[in-house]
CSV table of C-alpha atoms in Angstrom, one decimal:
chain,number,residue,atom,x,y,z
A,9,UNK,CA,-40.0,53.8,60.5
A,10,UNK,CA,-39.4,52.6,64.1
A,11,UNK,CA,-36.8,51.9,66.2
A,12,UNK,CA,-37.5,48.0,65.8
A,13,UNK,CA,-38.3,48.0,62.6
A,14,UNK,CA,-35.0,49.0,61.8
A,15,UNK,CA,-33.5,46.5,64.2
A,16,UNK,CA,-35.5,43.8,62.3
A,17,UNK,CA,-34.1,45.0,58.7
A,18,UNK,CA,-30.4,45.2,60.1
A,19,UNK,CA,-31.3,41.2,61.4
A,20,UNK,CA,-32.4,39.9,57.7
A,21,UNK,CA,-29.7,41.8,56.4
A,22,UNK,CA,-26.8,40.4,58.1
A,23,UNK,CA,-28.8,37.2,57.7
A,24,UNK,CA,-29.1,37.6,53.9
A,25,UNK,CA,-25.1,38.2,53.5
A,26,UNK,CA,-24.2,35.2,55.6
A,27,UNK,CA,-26.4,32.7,53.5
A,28,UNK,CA,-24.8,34.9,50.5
A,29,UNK,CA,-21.5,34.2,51.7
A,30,UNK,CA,-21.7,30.5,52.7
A,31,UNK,CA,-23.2,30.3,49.2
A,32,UNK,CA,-19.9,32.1,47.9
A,33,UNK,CA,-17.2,29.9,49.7
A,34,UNK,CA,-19.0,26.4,49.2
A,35,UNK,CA,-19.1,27.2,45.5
A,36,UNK,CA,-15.3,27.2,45.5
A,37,UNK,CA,-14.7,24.3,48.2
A,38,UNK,CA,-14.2,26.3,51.2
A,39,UNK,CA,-16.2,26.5,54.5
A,40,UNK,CA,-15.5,29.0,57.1
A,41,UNK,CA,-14.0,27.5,60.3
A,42,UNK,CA,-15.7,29.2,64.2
A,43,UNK,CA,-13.6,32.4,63.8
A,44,UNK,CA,-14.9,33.4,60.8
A,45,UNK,CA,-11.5,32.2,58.5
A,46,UNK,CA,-11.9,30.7,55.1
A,47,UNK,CA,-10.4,27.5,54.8
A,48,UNK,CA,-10.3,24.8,52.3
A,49,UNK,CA,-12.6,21.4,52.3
A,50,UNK,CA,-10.2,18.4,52.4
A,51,UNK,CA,-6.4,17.8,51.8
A,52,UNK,CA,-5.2,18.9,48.5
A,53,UNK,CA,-2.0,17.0,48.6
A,54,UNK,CA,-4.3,13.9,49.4
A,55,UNK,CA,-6.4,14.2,46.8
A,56,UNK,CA,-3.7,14.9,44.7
A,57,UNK,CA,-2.2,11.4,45.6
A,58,UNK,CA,-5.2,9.8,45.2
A,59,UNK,CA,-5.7,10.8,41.7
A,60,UNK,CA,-2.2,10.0,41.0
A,61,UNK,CA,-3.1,6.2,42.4
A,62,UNK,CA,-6.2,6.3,40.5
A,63,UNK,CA,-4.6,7.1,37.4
A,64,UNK,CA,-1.8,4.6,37.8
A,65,UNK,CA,-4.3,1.6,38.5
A,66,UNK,CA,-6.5,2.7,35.5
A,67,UNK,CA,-3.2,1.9,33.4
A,68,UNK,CA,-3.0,-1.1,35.1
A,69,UNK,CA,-6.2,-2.5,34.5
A,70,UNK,CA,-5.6,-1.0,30.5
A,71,UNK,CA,-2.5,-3.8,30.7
A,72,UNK,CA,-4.3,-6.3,32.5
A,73,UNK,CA,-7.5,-5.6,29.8
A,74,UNK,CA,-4.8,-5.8,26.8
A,75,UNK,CA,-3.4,-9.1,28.1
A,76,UNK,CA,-6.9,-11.0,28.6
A,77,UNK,CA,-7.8,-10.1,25.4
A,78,UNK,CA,-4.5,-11.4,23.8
A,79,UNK,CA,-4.4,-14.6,25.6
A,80,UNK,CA,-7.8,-15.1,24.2
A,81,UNK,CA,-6.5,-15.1,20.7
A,82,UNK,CA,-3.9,-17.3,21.5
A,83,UNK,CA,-5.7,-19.5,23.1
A,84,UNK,CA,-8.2,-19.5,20.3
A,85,UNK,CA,-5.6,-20.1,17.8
A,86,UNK,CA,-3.9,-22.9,20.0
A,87,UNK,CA,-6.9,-24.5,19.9
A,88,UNK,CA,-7.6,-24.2,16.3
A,89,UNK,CA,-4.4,-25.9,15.8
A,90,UNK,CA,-4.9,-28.5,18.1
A,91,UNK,CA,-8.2,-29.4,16.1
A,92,UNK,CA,-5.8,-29.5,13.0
A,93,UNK,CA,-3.7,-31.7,14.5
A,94,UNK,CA,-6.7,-34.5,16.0
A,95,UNK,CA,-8.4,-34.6,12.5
């Protein structure tokens, strides 16, 4: 084997482990920054608020849900009555 023919193996090599390794860290949410230091994609206190809003207005729409479809009866049953009453 010659000289550059080992140079060319050491090059797909260290290739190889770096597509291997940005493989690795993207699989778990990270990225490595320019000095070669894993760090995490996004803010995990953000997203932890944001799930906490997303939650919250999920239980709001539940209420808001509950109460349309209450008022419907009601208003079904008010005018049921009012029928009664014109007859």
């Amino acid at each position: 084997m010659s000289f550059w023919t080992f140079i060319f193996l050491i090059v797909i090599a260290g290739i190889l482990y770096k597509a291997w390794r940005t493989r690795q860290l993207s699989e778990h949410g990270m990225y490595e920054d320019e000095n070669g230091t894993p760090r995490q994609f996004g803010n995990r206190q953000r997203e932890a608020e944001l799930e906490r809003e997303v939650e919250e207005l999920r239980e709001r729409i539940q209420v808001l849900e509950r109460i349309a479809t209450d008022n419907r009866g009601a208003k079904r049953l008010s005018d049921e009555i009012d029928k009664l009453r014109d007859e």
